[in-house]
PDB file of C-alpha atoms in Angstrom:
ATOM      1  CA  ASP A   1     -41.793 -10.213  90.977  1.00  0.00           C
ATOM      2  CA  SER A   2     -44.640 -12.596  90.128  1.00  0.00           C
ATOM      3  CA  GLY A   3     -47.350 -10.391  91.616  1.00  0.00           C
ATOM      4  CA  VAL A   4     -48.276 -13.042  94.185  1.00  0.00           C
ATOM      5  CA  THR A   5     -47.684 -11.995  97.779  1.00  0.00           C
ATOM      6  CA  GLN A   6     -47.340 -14.214 100.828  1.00  0.00           C
ATOM      7  CA  THR A   7     -47.147 -13.326 104.486  1.00  0.00           C
ATOM      8  CA  PRO A   8     -45.374 -13.844 106.735  1.00  0.00           C
ATOM      9  CA  LYS A   9     -42.030 -14.548 105.132  1.00  0.00           C
ATOM     10  CA  HIS A  10     -40.786 -16.512 108.134  1.00  0.00           C
ATOM     11  CA  LEU A  11     -42.655 -18.151 110.964  1.00  0.00           C
ATOM     12  CA  ILE A  12     -41.183 -19.916 113.972  1.00  0.00           C
ATOM     13  CA  THR A  13     -43.478 -21.719 116.351  1.00  0.00           C
ATOM     14  CA  ALA A  14     -43.672 -24.669 118.706  1.00  0.00           C
ATOM     15  CA  THR A  15     -45.155 -28.117 118.333  1.00  0.00           C
ATOM     16  CA  GLY A  16     -48.860 -28.277 118.987  1.00  0.00           C
ATOM     17  CA  GLN A  17     -49.467 -24.696 117.931  1.00  0.00           C
ATOM     18  CA  ARG A  18     -51.635 -23.355 115.111  1.00  0.00           C
ATOM     19  CA  VAL A  19     -50.578 -20.893 112.411  1.00  0.00           C
ATOM     20  CA  THR A  20     -52.171 -19.134 109.473  1.00  0.00           C
ATOM     21  CA  LEU A  21     -50.405 -18.392 106.230  1.00  0.00           C
ATOM     22  CA  ARG A  22     -51.796 -15.770 103.897  1.00  0.00           C
ATOM     23  CA  CYS A  23     -51.659 -15.425 100.132  1.00  0.00           C
ATOM     24  CA  SER A  24     -52.829 -12.684  97.777  1.00  0.00           C
ATOM     25  CA  PRO A  25     -53.036 -13.769  94.134  1.00  0.00           C
ATOM     26  CA  ARG A  26     -52.059 -11.724  91.102  1.00  0.00           C
ATOM     27  CA  SER A  27     -54.620  -9.161  90.056  1.00  0.00           C
ATOM     28  CA  GLY A  28     -57.212 -10.889  87.898  1.00  0.00           C
ATOM     29  CA  ASP A  29     -56.309 -14.440  88.909  1.00  0.00           C
ATOM     30  CA  LEU A  30     -59.183 -16.482  90.293  1.00  0.00           C
ATOM     31  CA  SER A  31     -57.350 -19.670  91.174  1.00  0.00           C
ATOM     32  CA  VAL A  32     -55.054 -20.189  94.163  1.00  0.00           C
ATOM     33  CA  TYR A  33     -52.873 -23.225  94.835  1.00  0.00           C
ATOM     34  CA  TRP A  34     -50.962 -24.209  97.954  1.00  0.00           C
ATOM     35  CA  TYR A  35     -47.789 -26.309  97.920  1.00  0.00           C
ATOM     36  CA  GLN A  36     -45.484 -27.663 100.591  1.00  0.00           C
ATOM     37  CA  GLN A  37     -41.784 -28.134  99.970  1.00  0.00           C
ATOM     38  CA  SER A  38     -39.692 -29.815 102.624  1.00  0.00           C
ATOM     39  CA  LEU A  39     -35.909 -29.655 102.620  1.00  0.00           C
ATOM     40  CA  ASP A  40     -34.526 -31.117  99.390  1.00  0.00           C
ATOM     41  CA  GLN A  41     -37.961 -32.345  98.370  1.00  0.00           C
ATOM     42  CA  GLY A  42     -40.157 -31.612  95.414  1.00  0.00           C
ATOM     43  CA  LEU A  43     -43.262 -29.495  95.443  1.00  0.00           C
ATOM     44  CA  GLN A  44     -46.141 -31.324  97.063  1.00  0.00           C
ATOM     45  CA  PHE A  45     -49.519 -30.050  95.954  1.00  0.00           C
ATOM     46  CA  LEU A  46     -51.859 -29.467  98.892  1.00  0.00           C
ATOM     47  CA  ILE A  47     -55.050 -27.836  97.668  1.00  0.00           C
ATOM     48  CA  GLN A  48     -56.532 -25.529  95.052  1.00  0.00           C
ATOM     49  CA  TYR A  49     -59.343 -23.000  95.168  1.00  0.00           C
ATOM     50  CA  TYR A  50     -61.075 -21.340  92.287  1.00  0.00           C
ATOM     51  CA  ASN A  51     -63.242 -18.282  92.816  1.00  0.00           C
ATOM     52  CA  GLY A  52     -63.911 -19.211  96.427  1.00  0.00           C
ATOM     53  CA  GLU A  53     -64.618 -22.890  95.929  1.00  0.00           C
ATOM     54  CA  GLU A  54     -62.363 -25.852  96.571  1.00  0.00           C
ATOM     55  CA  ARG A  55     -61.309 -27.204  93.188  1.00  0.00           C
ATOM     56  CA  ALA A  56     -58.743 -29.922  93.765  1.00  0.00           C
ATOM     57  CA  LYS A  57     -57.215 -31.629  96.731  1.00  0.00           C
ATOM     58  CA  GLY A  58     -53.803 -33.177  96.979  1.00  0.00           C
ATOM     59  CA  ASN A  59     -51.979 -34.801  99.832  1.00  0.00           C
ATOM     60  CA  ILE A  60     -53.237 -32.392 102.473  1.00  0.00           C
ATOM     61  CA  LEU A  61     -53.311 -33.543 106.083  1.00  0.00           C
ATOM     62  CA  GLU A  62     -56.533 -33.339 108.081  1.00  0.00           C
ATOM     63  CA  ARG A  63     -54.748 -30.954 110.469  1.00  0.00           C
ATOM     64  CA  PHE A  64     -54.439 -28.503 107.569  1.00  0.00           C
ATOM     65  CA  SER A  65     -57.253 -26.487 106.062  1.00  0.00           C
ATOM     66  CA  ALA A  66     -57.586 -23.622 103.652  1.00  0.00           C
ATOM     67  CA  GLN A  67     -60.107 -21.187 102.302  1.00  0.00           C
ATOM     68  CA  GLN A  68     -60.399 -18.515  99.665  1.00  0.00           C
ATOM     69  CA  PHE A  69     -62.232 -15.333 100.552  1.00  0.00           C
ATOM     70  CA  PRO A  70     -64.509 -13.148  98.402  1.00  0.00           C
ATOM     71  CA  ASP A  71     -61.621 -10.784  97.678  1.00  0.00           C
ATOM     72  CA  LEU A  72     -59.777 -13.904  96.378  1.00  0.00           C
ATOM     73  CA  HIS A  73     -57.013 -13.939  98.951  1.00  0.00           C
ATOM     74  CA  SER A  74     -56.435 -17.308 100.549  1.00  0.00           C
ATOM     75  CA  GLU A  75     -55.358 -18.588 103.928  1.00  0.00           C
ATOM     76  CA  LEU A  76     -53.775 -21.904 104.825  1.00  0.00           C
ATOM     77  CA  ASN A  77     -54.340 -22.981 108.412  1.00  0.00           C
ATOM     78  CA  LEU A  78     -51.963 -25.485 109.981  1.00  0.00           C
ATOM     79  CA  SER A  79     -52.875 -26.855 113.405  1.00  0.00           C
ATOM     80  CA  SER A  80     -51.421 -29.255 115.974  1.00  0.00           C
ATOM     81  CA  LEU A  81     -48.084 -28.599 114.389  1.00  0.00           C
ATOM     82  CA  GLU A  82     -45.405 -31.267 114.350  1.00  0.00           C
ATOM     83  CA  LEU A  83     -41.689 -31.063 113.710  1.00  0.00           C
ATOM     84  CA  GLY A  84     -42.224 -32.614 110.288  1.00  0.00           C
ATOM     85  CA  ASP A  85     -44.408 -29.723 109.215  1.00  0.00           C
ATOM     86  CA  SER A  86     -41.332 -27.515 108.993  1.00  0.00           C
ATOM     87  CA  ALA A  87     -41.102 -26.579 105.327  1.00  0.00           C
ATOM     88  CA  LEU A  88     -41.505 -23.876 102.740  1.00  0.00           C
ATOM     89  CA  TYR A  89     -45.124 -23.233 101.876  1.00  0.00           C
ATOM     90  CA  PHE A  90     -45.785 -21.724  98.481  1.00  0.00           C
ATOM     91  CA  CYS A  91     -48.877 -20.170  97.101  1.00  0.00           C
ATOM     92  CA  ALA A  92     -49.456 -19.863  93.368  1.00  0.00           C
ATOM     93  CA  SER A  93     -52.214 -18.288  91.328  1.00  0.00           C
ATOM     94  CA  SER A  94     -53.554 -18.625  87.818  1.00  0.00           C
ATOM     95  CA  VAL A  95     -56.317 -17.140  85.767  1.00  0.00           C
ATOM     96  CA  SER A  96     -58.272 -20.304  85.141  1.00  0.00           C
ATOM     97  CA  PRO A  97     -59.036 -23.353  87.286  1.00  0.00           C
ATOM     98  CA  GLY A  98     -56.882 -25.966  85.603  1.00  0.00           C
ATOM     99  CA  ALA A  99     -58.459 -27.085  82.368  1.00  0.00           C
ATOM    100  CA  GLY A 100     -55.119 -27.504  80.662  1.00  0.00           C
ATOM    101  CA  GLY A 101     -54.892 -24.336  78.632  1.00  0.00           C
ATOM    102  CA  ASP A 102     -52.347 -21.554  78.723  1.00  0.00           C
ATOM    103  CA  THR A 103     -54.372 -19.607  81.266  1.00  0.00           C
ATOM    104  CA  ASP A 104     -53.479 -22.315  83.784  1.00  0.00           C
ATOM    105  CA  THR A 105     -49.925 -21.031  84.047  1.00  0.00           C
ATOM    106  CA  GLN A 106     -49.166 -20.778  87.743  1.00  0.00           C
ATOM    107  CA  TYR A 107     -47.310 -17.821  89.166  1.00  0.00           C
ATOM    108  CA  PHE A 108     -45.674 -18.465  92.504  1.00  0.00           C
ATOM    109  CA  GLY A 109     -45.217 -16.295  95.534  1.00  0.00           C
ATOM    110  CA  PRO A 110     -41.956 -16.044  97.486  1.00  0.00           C
ATOM    111  CA  GLY A 111     -43.108 -18.587 100.063  1.00  0.00           C
ATOM    112  CA  THR A 112     -43.429 -18.741 103.828  1.00  0.00           C
ATOM    113  CA  ARG A 113     -40.732 -20.624 105.687  1.00  0.00           C
ATOM    114  CA  LEU A 114     -42.265 -22.397 108.661  1.00  0.00           C
ATOM    115  CA  THR A 115     -40.028 -23.717 111.407  1.00  0.00           C
ATOM    116  CA  VAL A 116     -41.579 -25.853 114.114  1.00  0.00           C
ATOM    117  CA  LEU A 117     -39.423 -26.281 117.209  1.00  0.00           C
TER     118      LEU A 117
ATOM    119  CA  LEU B   1     -52.321 -34.616  85.130  1.00  0.00           C
ATOM    120  CA  ALA B   2     -49.980 -36.206  82.672  1.00  0.00           C
ATOM    121  CA  LYS B   3     -47.054 -37.995  84.293  1.00  0.00           C
ATOM    122  CA  THR B   4     -43.716 -36.503  83.357  1.00  0.00           C
ATOM    123  CA  THR B   5     -40.250 -38.001  83.365  1.00  0.00           C
ATOM    124  CA  GLN B   6     -37.097 -35.914  83.420  1.00  0.00           C
ATOM    125  CA  PRO B   7     -33.431 -36.650  84.119  1.00  0.00           C
ATOM    126  CA  ILE B   8     -32.651 -36.193  87.794  1.00  0.00           C
ATOM    127  CA  SER B   9     -29.559 -34.096  87.167  1.00  0.00           C
ATOM    128  CA  MET B  10     -27.384 -32.577  84.461  1.00  0.00           C
ATOM    129  CA  ASP B  11     -24.015 -30.864  84.460  1.00  0.00           C
ATOM    130  CA  SER B  12     -22.819 -28.242  82.017  1.00  0.00           C
ATOM    131  CA  TYR B  13     -20.196 -25.548  81.616  1.00  0.00           C
ATOM    132  CA  GLU B  14     -20.583 -21.846  81.172  1.00  0.00           C
ATOM    133  CA  GLY B  15     -21.300 -20.790  77.616  1.00  0.00           C
ATOM    134  CA  GLN B  16     -22.700 -24.150  76.521  1.00  0.00           C
ATOM    135  CA  GLU B  17     -26.201 -24.847  75.292  1.00  0.00           C
ATOM    136  CA  VAL B  18     -28.213 -27.108  77.583  1.00  0.00           C
ATOM    137  CA  ASN B  19     -31.118 -29.249  76.478  1.00  0.00           C
ATOM    138  CA  ILE B  20     -33.399 -30.863  79.049  1.00  0.00           C
ATOM    139  CA  THR B  21     -35.932 -33.349  77.758  1.00  0.00           C
ATOM    140  CA  CYS B  22     -39.192 -34.255  79.428  1.00  0.00           C
ATOM    141  CA  SER B  23     -41.298 -37.282  78.502  1.00  0.00           C
ATOM    142  CA  HIS B  24     -45.079 -37.072  78.817  1.00  0.00           C
ATOM    143  CA  ASN B  25     -46.561 -40.017  76.956  1.00  0.00           C
ATOM    144  CA  ASN B  26     -50.161 -39.547  78.151  1.00  0.00           C
ATOM    145  CA  ILE B  27     -50.497 -35.857  77.359  1.00  0.00           C
ATOM    146  CA  ALA B  28     -54.083 -34.854  76.662  1.00  0.00           C
ATOM    147  CA  THR B  29     -55.310 -32.929  73.648  1.00  0.00           C
ATOM    148  CA  ASN B  30     -55.867 -29.692  75.529  1.00  0.00           C
ATOM    149  CA  ASP B  31     -52.724 -29.867  77.668  1.00  0.00           C
ATOM    150  CA  TYR B  32     -50.045 -27.218  77.401  1.00  0.00           C
ATOM    151  CA  ILE B  33     -46.421 -27.852  78.372  1.00  0.00           C
ATOM    152  CA  THR B  34     -44.889 -25.454  80.851  1.00  0.00           C
ATOM    153  CA  TRP B  35     -41.386 -25.232  82.261  1.00  0.00           C
ATOM    154  CA  TYR B  36     -40.462 -23.661  85.571  1.00  0.00           C
ATOM    155  CA  GLN B  37     -37.134 -22.780  87.173  1.00  0.00           C
ATOM    156  CA  GLN B  38     -36.571 -22.877  90.907  1.00  0.00           C
ATOM    157  CA  PHE B  39     -33.661 -21.544  92.915  1.00  0.00           C
ATOM    158  CA  PRO B  40     -33.131 -22.710  96.510  1.00  0.00           C
ATOM    159  CA  SER B  41     -35.643 -21.235  98.951  1.00  0.00           C
ATOM    160  CA  GLN B  42     -37.512 -19.385  96.203  1.00  0.00           C
ATOM    161  CA  GLY B  43     -40.796 -20.039  94.467  1.00  0.00           C
ATOM    162  CA  PRO B  44     -40.730 -21.626  91.009  1.00  0.00           C
ATOM    163  CA  ARG B  45     -40.539 -19.128  88.183  1.00  0.00           C
ATOM    164  CA  PHE B  46     -42.303 -19.517  84.852  1.00  0.00           C
ATOM    165  CA  ILE B  47     -39.822 -19.881  81.982  1.00  0.00           C
ATOM    166  CA  ILE B  48     -41.718 -20.879  78.871  1.00  0.00           C
ATOM    167  CA  GLN B  49     -44.881 -22.571  77.672  1.00  0.00           C
ATOM    168  CA  GLY B  50     -45.938 -24.205  74.440  1.00  0.00           C
ATOM    169  CA  TYR B  51     -48.509 -26.414  72.775  1.00  0.00           C
ATOM    170  CA  LYS B  52     -46.743 -27.665  69.659  1.00  0.00           C
ATOM    171  CA  THR B  53     -43.705 -27.047  67.404  1.00  0.00           C
ATOM    172  CA  LYS B  54     -41.269 -24.452  68.688  1.00  0.00           C
ATOM    173  CA  VAL B  55     -41.605 -21.538  71.045  1.00  0.00           C
ATOM    174  CA  THR B  56     -38.845 -19.057  71.795  1.00  0.00           C
ATOM    175  CA  ASN B  57     -38.609 -16.205  74.258  1.00  0.00           C
ATOM    176  CA  GLU B  58     -35.805 -14.092  75.646  1.00  0.00           C
ATOM    177  CA  VAL B  59     -34.517 -16.810  77.981  1.00  0.00           C
ATOM    178  CA  ALA B  60     -35.226 -20.185  76.377  1.00  0.00           C
ATOM    179  CA  SER B  61     -36.647 -22.226  73.547  1.00  0.00           C
ATOM    180  CA  LEU B  62     -39.100 -25.066  73.772  1.00  0.00           C
ATOM    181  CA  PHE B  63     -39.199 -27.784  71.143  1.00  0.00           C
ATOM    182  CA  ILE B  64     -42.253 -30.022  70.908  1.00  0.00           C
ATOM    183  CA  PRO B  65     -42.433 -32.823  68.312  1.00  0.00           C
ATOM    184  CA  ALA B  66     -45.579 -33.533  66.350  1.00  0.00           C
ATOM    185  CA  ASP B  67     -46.730 -36.357  68.646  1.00  0.00           C
ATOM    186  CA  ARG B  68     -46.284 -34.078  71.698  1.00  0.00           C
ATOM    187  CA  LYS B  69     -45.136 -36.990  73.839  1.00  0.00           C
ATOM    188  CA  SER B  70     -41.980 -35.195  74.821  1.00  0.00           C
ATOM    189  CA  SER B  71     -40.587 -31.701  74.953  1.00  0.00           C
ATOM    190  CA  THR B  72     -37.114 -30.212  75.165  1.00  0.00           C
ATOM    191  CA  LEU B  73     -36.193 -27.071  77.015  1.00  0.00           C
ATOM    192  CA  SER B  74     -33.163 -25.413  75.452  1.00  0.00           C
ATOM    193  CA  LEU B  75     -31.105 -22.887  77.388  1.00  0.00           C
ATOM    194  CA  PRO B  76     -28.588 -21.087  75.158  1.00  0.00           C
ATOM    195  CA  ARG B  77     -25.155 -20.201  76.519  1.00  0.00           C
ATOM    196  CA  VAL B  78     -25.789 -20.994  80.168  1.00  0.00           C
ATOM    197  CA  SER B  79     -24.099 -19.113  82.974  1.00  0.00           C
ATOM    198  CA  LEU B  80     -23.451 -19.980  86.610  1.00  0.00           C
ATOM    199  CA  SER B  81     -26.694 -18.242  87.546  1.00  0.00           C
ATOM    200  CA  ASP B  82     -28.676 -20.820  85.561  1.00  0.00           C
ATOM    201  CA  THR B  83     -27.838 -23.437  88.186  1.00  0.00           C
ATOM    202  CA  ALA B  84     -31.280 -24.402  89.445  1.00  0.00           C
ATOM    203  CA  VAL B  85     -33.965 -27.072  89.388  1.00  0.00           C
ATOM    204  CA  TYR B  86     -36.064 -27.173  86.228  1.00  0.00           C
ATOM    205  CA  TYR B  87     -39.562 -28.621  86.284  1.00  0.00           C
ATOM    206  CA  CYS B  88     -41.671 -29.744  83.362  1.00  0.00           C
ATOM    207  CA  LEU B  89     -45.418 -29.511  83.957  1.00  0.00           C
ATOM    208  CA  VAL B  90     -48.064 -30.761  81.570  1.00  0.00           C
ATOM    209  CA  GLY B  91     -51.713 -29.788  81.621  1.00  0.00           C
ATOM    210  CA  GLY B  92     -53.604 -28.384  84.539  1.00  0.00           C
ATOM    211  CA  LEU B  93     -54.785 -29.695  87.845  1.00  0.00           C
ATOM    212  CA  HIS B  94     -58.024 -31.113  86.467  1.00  0.00           C
ATOM    213  CA  ASN B  95     -56.775 -34.591  87.079  1.00  0.00           C
ATOM    214  CA  THR B  96     -54.798 -34.318  90.268  1.00  0.00           C
ATOM    215  CA  ASN B  97     -53.697 -37.555  91.851  1.00  0.00           C
ATOM    216  CA  ALA B  98     -53.763 -37.081  95.573  1.00  0.00           C
ATOM    217  CA  GLY B  99     -50.442 -37.662  97.235  1.00  0.00           C
ATOM    218  CA  LYS B 100     -48.391 -37.097  94.128  1.00  0.00           C
ATOM    219  CA  SER B 101     -46.283 -34.083  93.370  1.00  0.00           C
ATOM    220  CA  THR B 102     -47.714 -32.534  90.270  1.00  0.00           C
ATOM    221  CA  PHE B 103     -44.349 -31.041  89.516  1.00  0.00           C
ATOM    222  CA  GLY B 104     -42.412 -34.281  89.659  1.00  0.00           C
ATOM    223  CA  ASP B 105     -38.818 -34.320  90.851  1.00  0.00           C
ATOM    224  CA  GLY B 106     -37.420 -31.866  88.329  1.00  0.00           C
ATOM    225  CA  THR B 107     -33.932 -31.747  86.812  1.00  0.00           C
ATOM    226  CA  THR B 108     -31.132 -30.246  88.848  1.00  0.00           C
ATOM    227  CA  LEU B 109     -28.881 -28.372  86.442  1.00  0.00           C
ATOM    228  CA  THR B 110     -25.398 -27.527  87.675  1.00  0.00           C
ATOM    229  CA  VAL B 111     -23.386 -25.097  85.588  1.00  0.00           C
ATOM    230  CA  LYS B 112     -19.655 -25.169  86.202  1.00  0.00           C
ATOM    231  CA  PRO B 113     -17.096 -22.463  85.397  1.00  0.00           C
TER     232      PRO B 113
END
């Protein structure tokens, strides 16, 4: 158990809908990362927050947005869903924001499996 | 984020030692090297991290040469349950390239009986 929690575990929805994925980081971690992993694909970095502020942005679609709240939990919002958005969405957390040191070690949650029908 | 290169796949047999090498020629001075393991439909799991020379923990060893341009993850006496994808990650996300997977493609290790 990494200490990172994600809800829900599974989500099934229809095209055009909007969903929200939730992540609670490990106690003491200030940084949250979101990744998308499609079937048989690598981990695609979406976005990172550090202490409530957006820190880094990857290949995140405009239909997707995220935020980190004062209690440090984070939500990833996916809207106007398409079939291709079906994937595993992982959240990770780390102590520091990504300066390259050992406190950048990311600890991953169990993921949310999103199925768009 | 330093670009990493790993073999796409490796096969081994139970009880053997497995060494997976990762190349990272443009590693920065303050970058650490971290290895993760991922099983299907699970989140990546931290295995080991190092900065230079050799690091050993209860599951693996990490060898880093003096120039730090590569690293080798060593798994002693693998079992069937070590079949997974192994990712090498260098540095942090301070230099993210949009659109690129910061974890690269990883190495799929298959352990056979």
